[in-house]
PDB file of C-alpha atoms in Angstrom:
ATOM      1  CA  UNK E 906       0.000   0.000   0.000  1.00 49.00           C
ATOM      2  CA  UNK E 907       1.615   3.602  -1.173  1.00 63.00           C
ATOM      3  CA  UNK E 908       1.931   5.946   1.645  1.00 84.00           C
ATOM      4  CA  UNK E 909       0.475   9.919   1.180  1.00 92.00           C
ATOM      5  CA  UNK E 910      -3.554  11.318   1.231  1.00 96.00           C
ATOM      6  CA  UNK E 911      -5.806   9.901  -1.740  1.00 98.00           C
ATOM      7  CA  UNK E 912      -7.898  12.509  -3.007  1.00 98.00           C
ATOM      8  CA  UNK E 913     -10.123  13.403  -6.329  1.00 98.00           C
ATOM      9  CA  UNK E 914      -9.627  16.722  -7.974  1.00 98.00           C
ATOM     10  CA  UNK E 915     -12.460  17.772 -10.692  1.00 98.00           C
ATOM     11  CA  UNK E 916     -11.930  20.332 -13.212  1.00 97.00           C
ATOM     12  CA  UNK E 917     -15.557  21.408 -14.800  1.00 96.00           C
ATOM     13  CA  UNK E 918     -16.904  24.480 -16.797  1.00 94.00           C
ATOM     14  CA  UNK E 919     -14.114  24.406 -19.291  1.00 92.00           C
ATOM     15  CA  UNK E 920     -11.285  24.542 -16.896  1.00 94.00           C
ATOM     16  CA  UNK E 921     -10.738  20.849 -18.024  1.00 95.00           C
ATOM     17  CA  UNK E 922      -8.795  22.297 -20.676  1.00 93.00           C
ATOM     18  CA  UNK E 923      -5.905  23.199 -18.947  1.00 95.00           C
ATOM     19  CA  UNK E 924      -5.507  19.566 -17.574  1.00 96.00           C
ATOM     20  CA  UNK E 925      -5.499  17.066 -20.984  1.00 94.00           C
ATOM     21  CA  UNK E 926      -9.474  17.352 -21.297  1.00 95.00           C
ATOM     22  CA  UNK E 927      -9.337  15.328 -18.272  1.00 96.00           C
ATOM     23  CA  UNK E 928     -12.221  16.584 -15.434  1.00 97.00           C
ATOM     24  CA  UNK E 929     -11.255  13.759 -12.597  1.00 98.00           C
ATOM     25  CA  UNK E 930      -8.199  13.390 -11.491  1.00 98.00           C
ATOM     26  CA  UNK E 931      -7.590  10.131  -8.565  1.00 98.00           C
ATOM     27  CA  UNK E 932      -4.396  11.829  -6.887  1.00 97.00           C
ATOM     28  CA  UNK E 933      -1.706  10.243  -4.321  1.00 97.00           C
ATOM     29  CA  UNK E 934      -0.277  13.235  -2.485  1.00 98.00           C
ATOM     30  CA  UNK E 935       3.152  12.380  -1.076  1.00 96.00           C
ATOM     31  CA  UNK E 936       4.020  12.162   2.724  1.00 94.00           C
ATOM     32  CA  UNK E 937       4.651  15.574   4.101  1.00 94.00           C
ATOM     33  CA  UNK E 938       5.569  16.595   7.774  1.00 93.00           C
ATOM     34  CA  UNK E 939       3.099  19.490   8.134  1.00 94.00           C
ATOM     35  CA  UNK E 940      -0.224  18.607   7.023  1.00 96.00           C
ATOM     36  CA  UNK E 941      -1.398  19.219   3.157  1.00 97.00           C
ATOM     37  CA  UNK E 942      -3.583  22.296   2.761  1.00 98.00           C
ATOM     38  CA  UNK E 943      -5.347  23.398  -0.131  1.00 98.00           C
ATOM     39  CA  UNK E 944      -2.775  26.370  -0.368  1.00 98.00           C
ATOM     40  CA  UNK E 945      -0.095  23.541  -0.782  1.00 98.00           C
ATOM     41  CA  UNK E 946      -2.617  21.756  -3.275  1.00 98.00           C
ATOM     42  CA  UNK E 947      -2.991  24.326  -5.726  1.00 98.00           C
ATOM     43  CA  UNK E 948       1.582  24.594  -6.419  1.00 97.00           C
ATOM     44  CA  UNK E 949       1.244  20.888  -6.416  1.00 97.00           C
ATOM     45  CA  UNK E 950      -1.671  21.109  -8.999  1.00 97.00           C
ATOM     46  CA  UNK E 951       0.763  23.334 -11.145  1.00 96.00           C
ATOM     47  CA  UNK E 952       3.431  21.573 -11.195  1.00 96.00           C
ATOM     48  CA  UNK E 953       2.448  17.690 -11.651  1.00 96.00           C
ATOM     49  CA  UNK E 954      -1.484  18.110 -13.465  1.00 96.00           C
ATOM     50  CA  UNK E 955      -1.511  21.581 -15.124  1.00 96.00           C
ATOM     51  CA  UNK E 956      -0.607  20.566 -19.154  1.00 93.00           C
ATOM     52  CA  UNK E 957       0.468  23.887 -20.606  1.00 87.00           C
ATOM     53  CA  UNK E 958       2.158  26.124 -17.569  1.00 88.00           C
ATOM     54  CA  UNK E 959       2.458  29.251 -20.244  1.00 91.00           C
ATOM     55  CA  UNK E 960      -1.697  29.198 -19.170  1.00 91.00           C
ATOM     56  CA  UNK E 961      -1.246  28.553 -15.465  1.00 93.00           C
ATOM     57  CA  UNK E 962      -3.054  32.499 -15.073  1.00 94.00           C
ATOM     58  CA  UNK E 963      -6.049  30.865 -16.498  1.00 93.00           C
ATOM     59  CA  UNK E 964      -6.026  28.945 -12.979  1.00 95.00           C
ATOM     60  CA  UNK E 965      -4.215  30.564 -10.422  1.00 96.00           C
ATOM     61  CA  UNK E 966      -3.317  34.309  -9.420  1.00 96.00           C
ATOM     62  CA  UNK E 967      -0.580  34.744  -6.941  1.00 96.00           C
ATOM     63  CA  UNK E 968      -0.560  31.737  -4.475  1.00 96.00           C
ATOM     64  CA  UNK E 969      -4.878  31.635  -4.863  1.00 97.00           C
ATOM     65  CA  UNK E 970      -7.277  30.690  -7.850  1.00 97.00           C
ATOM     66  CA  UNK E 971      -8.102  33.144 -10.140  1.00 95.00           C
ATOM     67  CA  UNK E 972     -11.084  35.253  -9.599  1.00 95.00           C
ATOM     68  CA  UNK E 973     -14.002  33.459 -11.694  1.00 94.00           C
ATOM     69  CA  UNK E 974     -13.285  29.979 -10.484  1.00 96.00           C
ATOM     70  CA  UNK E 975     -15.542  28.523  -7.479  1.00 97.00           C
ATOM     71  CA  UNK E 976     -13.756  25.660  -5.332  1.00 98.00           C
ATOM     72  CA  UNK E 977     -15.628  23.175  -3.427  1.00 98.00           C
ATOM     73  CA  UNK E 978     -14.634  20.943  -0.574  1.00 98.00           C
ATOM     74  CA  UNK E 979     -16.758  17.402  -0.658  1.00 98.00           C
ATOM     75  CA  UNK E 980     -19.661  19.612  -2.315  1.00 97.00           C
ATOM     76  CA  UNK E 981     -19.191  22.178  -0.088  1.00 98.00           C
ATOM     77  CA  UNK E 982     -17.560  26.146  -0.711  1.00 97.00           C
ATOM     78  CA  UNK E 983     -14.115  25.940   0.491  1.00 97.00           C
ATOM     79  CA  UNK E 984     -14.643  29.736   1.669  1.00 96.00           C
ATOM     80  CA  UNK E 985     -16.868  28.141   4.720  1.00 97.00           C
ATOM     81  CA  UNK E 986     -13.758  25.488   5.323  1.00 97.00           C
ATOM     82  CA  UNK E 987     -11.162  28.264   5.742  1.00 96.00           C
ATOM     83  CA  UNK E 988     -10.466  28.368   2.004  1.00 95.00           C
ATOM     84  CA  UNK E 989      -6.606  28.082   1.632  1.00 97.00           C
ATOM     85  CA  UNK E 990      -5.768  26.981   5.132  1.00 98.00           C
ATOM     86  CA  UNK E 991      -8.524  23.775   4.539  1.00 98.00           C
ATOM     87  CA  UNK E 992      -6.710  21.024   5.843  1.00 98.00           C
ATOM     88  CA  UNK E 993      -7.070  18.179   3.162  1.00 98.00           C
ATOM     89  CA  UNK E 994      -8.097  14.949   4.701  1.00 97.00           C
ATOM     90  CA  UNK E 995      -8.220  11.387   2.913  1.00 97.00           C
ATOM     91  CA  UNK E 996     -10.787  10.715   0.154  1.00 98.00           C
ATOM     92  CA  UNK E 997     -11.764  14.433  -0.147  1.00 98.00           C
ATOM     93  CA  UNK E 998     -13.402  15.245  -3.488  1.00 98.00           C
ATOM     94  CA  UNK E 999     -11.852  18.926  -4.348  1.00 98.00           C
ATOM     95  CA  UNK E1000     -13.951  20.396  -7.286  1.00 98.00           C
ATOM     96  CA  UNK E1001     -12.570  23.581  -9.581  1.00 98.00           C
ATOM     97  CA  UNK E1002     -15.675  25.370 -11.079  1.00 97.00           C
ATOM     98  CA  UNK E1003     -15.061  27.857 -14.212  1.00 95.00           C
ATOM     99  CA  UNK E1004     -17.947  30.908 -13.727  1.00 93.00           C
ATOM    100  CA  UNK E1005     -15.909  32.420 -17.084  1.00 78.00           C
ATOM    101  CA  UNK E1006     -17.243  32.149 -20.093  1.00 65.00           C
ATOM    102  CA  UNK E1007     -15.710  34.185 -23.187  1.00 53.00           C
TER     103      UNK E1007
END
């Protein structure tokens, strides 16, 4: 058995794009001393899902995601769950909505 926090991220209203066309991800985040936080999550998204990083401003803005894009935390908004500070806990189902439409 592999060692690290099992989680689902979802990618809907487009942003699927920016990850192969792929919306569901099944993700093994390594072993880490301090505890994973969505903050953490969204670097970690860059750097091992996001396809084209020349586009990473179409998901994230500084260290947050860009304005536009909803998260939710087991079907719940991550704002209520202490948005970047959430403390990601096995099987959580992390969902990225697009509200941008061009």
């Amino acid at each position: 058995m592999e060692k690290g926090l099992s989680i689902t991220t979802e990618f809907t209203s487009g942003l699927q794009i920016l990850f192969n066309n792929i919306k569901k991800h099944k993700v093994l985040l390594p072993e880490r001393e301090e505890p994973w936080t969505l903050g953490l999550l969204l670097f970690w998204i860059k750097d091992n899902i996001l396809v084209d990083k020349d586009k990473c401003d179409l998901f994230m803005k500084g260290n947050t995601v860009r304005p536009g894009i909803i998260v939710a935390i087991n079907d719940q908004d991550w704002e209520l769950l202490g948005d970047l500070k959430y403390k990601i806990k096995n099987n959580d189902n992390i969902t990225f909505i697009s509200t941008l439409h061009g």
